[in-house]
Amino acid sequence: MPESGRVKPRALEPWRRDLRTSVFVITGLAEDAIWELGRRHVEPTRGPVLARADLAERAITQVGLRLERDDNPPRHASIAGWPSDKHAWRSIAQELAAAAELHVRPGEPAERPGYEPPG
Amino acid sequence: MTNIALPQFHPVPTTNVDPALSREAESVRRALGRIAPEAGGQVRSSAKREALARLNEAFVRGLAYNRDGEGALPVEETAYEYARRLIELLPIDVPVPEIYPEPDGDLAIEWDLGTRRVLSISVSRDGTLNYAGLFGRRKLHGVEFLGDRIPPAIWIALTELVRPER
């Protein structure tokens, strides 16, 4: 989790195998429901979600990318249209991170079910 | 307006390996053994020593195959060597960077000095440097190769990074 209080660009970078960034559309959801998306769809495969980055769709289109919603699982979408060169997509990820807002999950990690301290 | 959210995670701990048996351990021993003594009595700044310590730690973390469960490639010794050379060449007034292994086996050397004041340099096993920086409204990015000195384009990016805010 970032110590700076800012979103790390690498949290927004695309996966190398498909050049897409997996996201969830959270428009209209209450805080609890947003964290529930992470608990239900992300934590089973990728471990505890400690924080999230909120980003407006406008910020994505402004850097030349697009949001593709597939609803599999519900509300799932991908940020697509990344360039193939690493330096180019990293530069875009830096722009997106500057536009994103960091939200830390409430509560101590140790209190959450399934939490195992790193190391 | 549509809002989206992305999960952020704990780093995945590296797998425990038997240091006496693993290929990775041998690679660490070879690579780290070369930097243990201060080369040629050269005096390093504390920032540079700290950066090298972070590099060592990132290299060891990056040795495991599939460390992220997503097929991450191990960091090769040559990537470590190039990263070490780059750190040795950094100007003395550059702050200590964050260093981490990337899924493609590169080592990332990264500075986050504030909103829109970031620089990332990915060091590959063949000395390729993919760099990207955001300095206010100015964006710099490209590919360079590490030789005996810091490539001019990356020097410019470092200058932008440490330039006092206007």
Short mmCIF file of C-alpha atoms in Angstrom, two decimals:
data_model
loop_
_atom_site.label_atom_id
_atom_site.label_comp_id
_atom_site.label_asym_id
_atom_site.label_seq_id
_atom_site.Cartn_x
_atom_site.Cartn_y
_atom_site.Cartn_z
CA MET A 1 0.00 0.00 0.00
CA PRO A 2 1.44 3.41 -0.90
CA GLU A 3 3.04 5.30 1.98
CA SER A 4 2.84 8.52 0.00
CA GLY A 5 -0.95 8.70 0.14
CA ARG A 6 -0.95 8.70 -3.66
CA VAL A 7 -1.83 6.02 -6.15
CA LYS A 8 1.22 4.25 -7.55
CA PRO A 9 1.34 4.26 -11.36
CA ARG A 10 2.12 0.56 -11.36
CA ALA A 11 -1.28 -0.16 -9.79
CA LEU A 12 -2.81 1.06 -13.04
CA GLU A 13 -0.47 -0.54 -15.52
CA PRO A 14 -1.84 -3.14 -17.94
CA TRP A 15 -1.16 -6.84 -17.63
CA ARG A 16 1.62 -7.79 -19.98
CA ARG A 17 -0.25 -10.72 -21.50
CA ASP A 18 -3.24 -8.78 -22.79
CA LEU A 19 -2.38 -5.10 -22.28
CA ARG A 20 -5.56 -4.48 -20.31
CA THR A 21 -6.15 -3.21 -16.79
CA SER A 22 -8.88 -4.94 -14.82
CA VAL A 23 -11.27 -2.58 -13.00
CA PHE A 24 -14.77 -2.41 -11.53
CA VAL A 25 -17.38 0.21 -12.33
CA ILE A 26 -18.45 1.68 -8.99
CA THR A 27 -20.82 4.42 -10.11
CA GLY A 28 -23.75 4.66 -7.72
CA LEU A 29 -22.33 2.20 -5.19
CA ALA A 30 -22.01 2.90 -1.47
CA GLU A 31 -18.59 2.46 0.16
CA ASP A 32 -19.50 -0.88 1.69
CA ALA A 33 -20.66 -2.21 -1.65
CA ILE A 34 -17.43 -1.12 -3.33
CA TRP A 35 -15.27 -3.00 -0.81
CA GLU A 36 -17.61 -5.96 -1.16
CA LEU A 37 -16.74 -6.16 -4.87
CA GLY A 38 -13.09 -6.53 -3.91
CA ARG A 39 -13.85 -9.06 -1.21
CA ARG A 40 -15.98 -11.19 -3.49
CA HIS A 41 -14.17 -10.99 -6.82
CA VAL A 42 -10.56 -10.05 -6.13
CA GLU A 43 -9.47 -11.42 -2.77
CA PRO A 44 -10.11 -15.12 -3.57
CA THR A 45 -7.37 -15.09 -6.18
CA ARG A 46 -5.15 -12.12 -5.32
CA GLY A 47 -5.21 -11.76 -1.56
CA PRO A 48 -6.36 -9.00 0.74
CA VAL A 49 -7.39 -5.73 -0.85
CA LEU A 50 -6.01 -2.97 1.36
CA ALA A 51 -6.74 0.03 -0.80
CA ARG A 52 -8.27 1.06 -4.09
CA ALA A 53 -7.77 3.74 -6.71
CA ASP A 54 -10.85 5.62 -7.88
CA LEU A 55 -10.71 7.13 -11.32
CA ALA A 56 -13.26 8.95 -13.48
CA GLU A 57 -13.89 7.49 -16.93
CA ARG A 58 -13.13 10.92 -18.35
CA ALA A 59 -9.53 10.61 -17.11
CA ILE A 60 -9.17 7.40 -19.11
CA THR A 61 -10.45 8.82 -22.36
CA GLN A 62 -8.38 11.98 -21.92
CA VAL A 63 -5.18 9.93 -22.15
CA GLY A 64 -6.38 8.09 -25.26
CA LEU A 65 -7.58 4.88 -23.59
CA ARG A 66 -11.09 3.44 -23.36
CA LEU A 67 -13.20 1.62 -20.81
CA GLU A 68 -14.68 -1.70 -21.99
CA ARG A 69 -17.33 -3.10 -19.69
CA ASP A 70 -17.94 -6.87 -19.82
CA ASP A 71 -19.88 -7.44 -16.57
CA ASN A 72 -18.06 -10.73 -16.01
CA PRO A 73 -18.18 -10.69 -13.03
CA PRO A 74 -20.86 -8.01 -12.57
CA ARG A 75 -19.52 -4.45 -12.91
CA HIS A 76 -16.20 -5.73 -14.25
CA ALA A 77 -14.53 -3.74 -17.02
CA SER A 78 -11.10 -3.28 -18.59
CA ILE A 79 -9.07 -0.25 -19.46
CA ALA A 80 -8.04 -0.97 -23.05
CA GLY A 81 -6.17 0.68 -25.86
CA TRP A 82 -2.76 0.76 -24.20
CA PRO A 83 0.23 1.23 -26.49
CA SER A 84 2.56 -1.75 -26.77
CA ASP A 85 5.78 0.05 -25.83
CA LYS A 86 6.56 -0.19 -22.13
CA HIS A 87 7.78 3.38 -21.79
CA ALA A 88 4.64 4.66 -23.52
CA TRP A 89 2.17 2.80 -21.32
CA ARG A 90 4.12 3.61 -18.20
CA SER A 91 3.93 7.28 -19.08
CA ILE A 92 0.15 6.98 -19.46
CA ALA A 93 -0.10 5.10 -16.16
CA GLN A 94 1.70 8.01 -14.50
CA GLU A 95 -0.91 10.39 -15.88
CA LEU A 96 -3.76 8.17 -14.73
CA ALA A 97 -2.25 7.79 -11.25
CA ALA A 98 -2.03 11.56 -10.94
CA ALA A 99 -5.75 11.75 -11.71
CA ALA A 100 -6.75 8.90 -9.39
CA GLU A 101 -7.81 9.09 -5.78
CA LEU A 102 -6.47 6.66 -3.19
CA HIS A 103 -8.93 5.09 -0.74
CA VAL A 104 -7.57 3.00 2.11
CA ARG A 105 -9.81 0.22 3.34
CA PRO A 106 -11.18 1.00 6.79
CA GLY A 107 -10.10 -1.14 9.72
CA GLU A 108 -6.86 -2.82 10.62
CA PRO A 109 -5.75 -5.51 8.17
CA ALA A 110 -5.26 -8.00 11.00
CA GLU A 111 -8.96 -7.78 11.77
CA ARG A 112 -9.97 -8.96 8.33
CA PRO A 113 -10.85 -12.58 7.63
CA GLY A 114 -8.11 -14.43 5.80
CA TYR A 115 -5.42 -11.82 6.42
CA GLU A 116 -1.89 -13.12 6.68
CA PRO A 117 0.93 -10.67 7.41
CA PRO A 118 3.52 -10.49 4.64
CA GLY A 119 6.92 -12.09 5.07
CA MET B 1 -19.68 10.29 -14.75
CA THR B 2 -18.54 6.70 -14.45
CA ASN B 3 -16.15 5.93 -11.65
CA ILE B 4 -13.97 2.89 -11.59
CA ALA B 5 -11.95 1.34 -8.85
CA LEU B 6 -8.89 -0.82 -8.90
CA PRO B 7 -7.68 -3.07 -6.13
CA GLN B 8 -4.28 -2.56 -4.58
CA PHE B 9 -2.60 -5.43 -2.88
CA HIS B 10 -0.02 -6.53 -0.43
CA PRO B 11 3.19 -7.63 -2.09
CA VAL B 12 3.27 -11.40 -2.46
CA PRO B 13 5.92 -12.85 -0.15
CA THR B 14 8.67 -14.74 -1.91
CA THR B 15 8.82 -18.47 -1.49
CA ASN B 16 11.25 -19.81 1.06
CA VAL B 17 14.00 -21.75 -0.65
CA ASP B 18 16.86 -23.83 0.61
CA PRO B 19 19.86 -21.52 0.27
CA ALA B 20 22.21 -24.45 -0.02
CA LEU B 21 20.46 -26.01 -2.98
CA SER B 22 18.68 -23.44 -5.12
CA ARG B 23 19.91 -22.02 -8.38
CA GLU B 24 18.52 -18.69 -7.28
CA ALA B 25 20.62 -18.72 -4.13
CA GLU B 26 23.75 -19.36 -6.14
CA SER B 27 22.88 -16.45 -8.40
CA VAL B 28 22.41 -14.21 -5.37
CA ARG B 29 25.71 -15.30 -3.90
CA ARG B 30 27.55 -14.55 -7.12
CA ALA B 31 25.94 -11.20 -7.70
CA LEU B 32 25.95 -9.89 -4.16
CA GLY B 33 29.43 -11.20 -3.48
CA ARG B 34 30.79 -8.81 -6.05
CA ILE B 35 29.39 -5.73 -4.39
CA ALA B 36 30.08 -6.57 -0.78
CA PRO B 37 33.41 -4.72 -0.66
CA GLU B 38 33.45 -1.06 -1.61
CA ALA B 39 34.88 -1.21 -5.11
CA GLY B 40 38.38 0.22 -5.29
CA GLY B 41 37.97 2.00 -1.97
CA GLN B 42 35.35 4.22 -3.58
CA VAL B 43 33.37 6.22 -1.06
CA ARG B 44 29.62 6.15 -1.61
CA SER B 45 27.06 8.56 -0.26
CA SER B 46 24.64 7.18 2.30
CA ALA B 47 21.84 7.63 -0.25
CA LYS B 48 23.71 5.52 -2.76
CA ARG B 49 24.44 2.85 -0.17
CA GLU B 50 20.76 2.78 0.72
CA ALA B 51 19.82 2.53 -2.96
CA LEU B 52 22.21 -0.40 -3.42
CA ALA B 53 20.75 -2.13 -0.36
CA ARG B 54 17.28 -1.70 -1.86
CA LEU B 55 18.53 -3.06 -5.16
CA ASN B 56 19.91 -6.17 -3.46
CA GLU B 57 16.61 -6.72 -1.69
CA ALA B 58 14.62 -6.25 -4.90
CA PHE B 59 16.91 -8.64 -6.77
CA VAL B 60 16.47 -11.37 -4.18
CA ARG B 61 12.69 -10.86 -4.19
CA GLY B 62 12.67 -11.03 -7.98
CA LEU B 63 14.45 -14.34 -8.34
CA ALA B 64 11.44 -16.60 -7.84
CA TYR B 65 9.46 -17.78 -10.86
CA ASN B 66 5.77 -16.86 -10.82
CA ARG B 67 6.19 -14.88 -7.59
CA ASP B 68 2.97 -13.00 -8.28
CA GLY B 69 0.89 -16.01 -9.29
CA GLU B 70 0.55 -14.40 -12.72
CA GLY B 71 3.61 -15.90 -14.38
CA ALA B 72 6.19 -13.30 -13.39
CA LEU B 73 9.63 -13.92 -14.88
CA PRO B 74 12.68 -14.05 -12.62
CA VAL B 75 15.09 -11.13 -12.60
CA GLU B 76 18.32 -12.13 -14.28
CA GLU B 77 21.74 -11.37 -12.90
CA THR B 78 22.61 -9.13 -15.84
CA ALA B 79 19.60 -6.91 -15.10
CA TYR B 80 20.92 -6.59 -11.56
CA GLU B 81 24.39 -5.68 -12.85
CA TYR B 82 23.04 -2.98 -15.16
CA ALA B 83 20.83 -1.59 -12.40
CA ARG B 84 23.81 -1.48 -10.05
CA ARG B 85 25.83 0.39 -12.67
CA LEU B 86 23.03 2.89 -13.18
CA ILE B 87 22.79 3.56 -9.44
CA GLU B 88 26.56 4.03 -9.22
CA LEU B 89 26.32 6.62 -12.01
CA LEU B 90 23.47 8.61 -10.44
CA PRO B 91 24.25 12.17 -9.36
CA ILE B 92 24.80 12.52 -5.63
CA ASP B 93 21.79 14.80 -5.11
CA VAL B 94 19.23 12.34 -6.45
CA PRO B 95 17.05 10.96 -3.62
CA VAL B 96 16.96 7.27 -2.77
CA PRO B 97 14.64 5.53 -5.23
CA GLU B 98 12.17 2.74 -4.65
CA ILE B 99 13.34 -0.42 -6.41
CA TYR B 100 11.24 -3.44 -7.24
CA PRO B 101 11.21 -6.44 -9.57
CA GLU B 102 8.75 -6.25 -12.44
CA PRO B 103 6.67 -9.10 -13.88
CA ASP B 104 8.74 -9.12 -17.08
CA GLY B 105 12.01 -9.66 -15.18
CA ASP B 106 13.17 -6.05 -15.34
CA LEU B 107 14.20 -4.11 -12.26
CA ALA B 108 12.33 -0.82 -11.80
CA ILE B 109 14.10 2.16 -10.22
CA GLU B 110 11.44 4.68 -9.33
CA TRP B 111 11.10 8.07 -7.68
CA ASP B 112 7.80 9.47 -6.43
CA LEU B 113 8.55 12.94 -5.11
CA GLY B 114 5.00 14.26 -5.22
CA THR B 115 1.95 14.60 -7.39
CA ARG B 116 3.05 14.81 -11.02
CA ARG B 117 6.69 14.50 -10.03
CA VAL B 118 7.61 10.91 -10.76
CA LEU B 119 10.28 9.08 -12.74
CA SER B 120 10.55 5.39 -13.46
CA ILE B 121 13.45 3.61 -15.14
CA SER B 122 13.12 -0.09 -16.01
CA VAL B 123 16.42 -1.88 -16.37
CA SER B 124 16.43 -4.97 -18.59
CA ARG B 125 18.89 -7.83 -18.72
CA ASP B 126 20.51 -6.41 -21.88
CA GLY B 127 20.94 -2.90 -20.48
CA THR B 128 17.83 -1.46 -22.11
CA LEU B 129 16.38 1.40 -20.09
CA ASN B 130 12.66 2.08 -20.55
CA TYR B 131 12.06 5.39 -18.80
CA ALA B 132 8.99 7.50 -18.17
CA GLY B 133 8.66 10.67 -16.15
CA LEU B 134 5.92 13.12 -15.32
CA PHE B 135 7.04 16.57 -14.19
CA GLY B 136 4.11 18.91 -13.83
CA ARG B 137 2.61 19.07 -17.30
CA ARG B 138 5.80 17.81 -18.94
CA LYS B 139 6.04 14.17 -19.92
CA LEU B 140 9.26 12.44 -20.96
CA HIS B 141 9.56 8.82 -22.00
CA GLY B 142 11.56 6.60 -24.29
CA VAL B 143 14.16 3.86 -24.58
CA GLU B 144 17.90 4.19 -24.02
CA PHE B 145 20.80 1.84 -23.47
CA LEU B 146 23.18 2.01 -20.55
CA GLY B 147 26.83 2.40 -21.44
CA ASP B 148 29.62 4.05 -19.51
CA ARG B 149 27.50 7.03 -18.58
CA ILE B 150 23.91 7.99 -18.02
CA PRO B 151 22.22 8.56 -21.40
CA PRO B 152 21.52 12.27 -22.01
CA ALA B 153 17.74 11.79 -22.24
CA ILE B 154 17.67 10.18 -18.82
CA TRP B 155 19.97 12.84 -17.46
CA ILE B 156 17.42 15.44 -18.55
CA ALA B 157 14.65 13.47 -16.82
CA LEU B 158 16.70 13.29 -13.60
CA THR B 159 17.32 17.03 -13.80
CA GLU B 160 13.57 17.64 -14.12
CA LEU B 161 12.93 15.34 -11.16
CA VAL B 162 15.21 17.17 -8.72
CA ARG B 163 14.55 20.66 -10.04
CA PRO B 164 12.95 22.79 -7.30
CA GLU B 165 9.20 23.17 -7.81
CA ARG B 166 8.29 26.31 -9.69
#
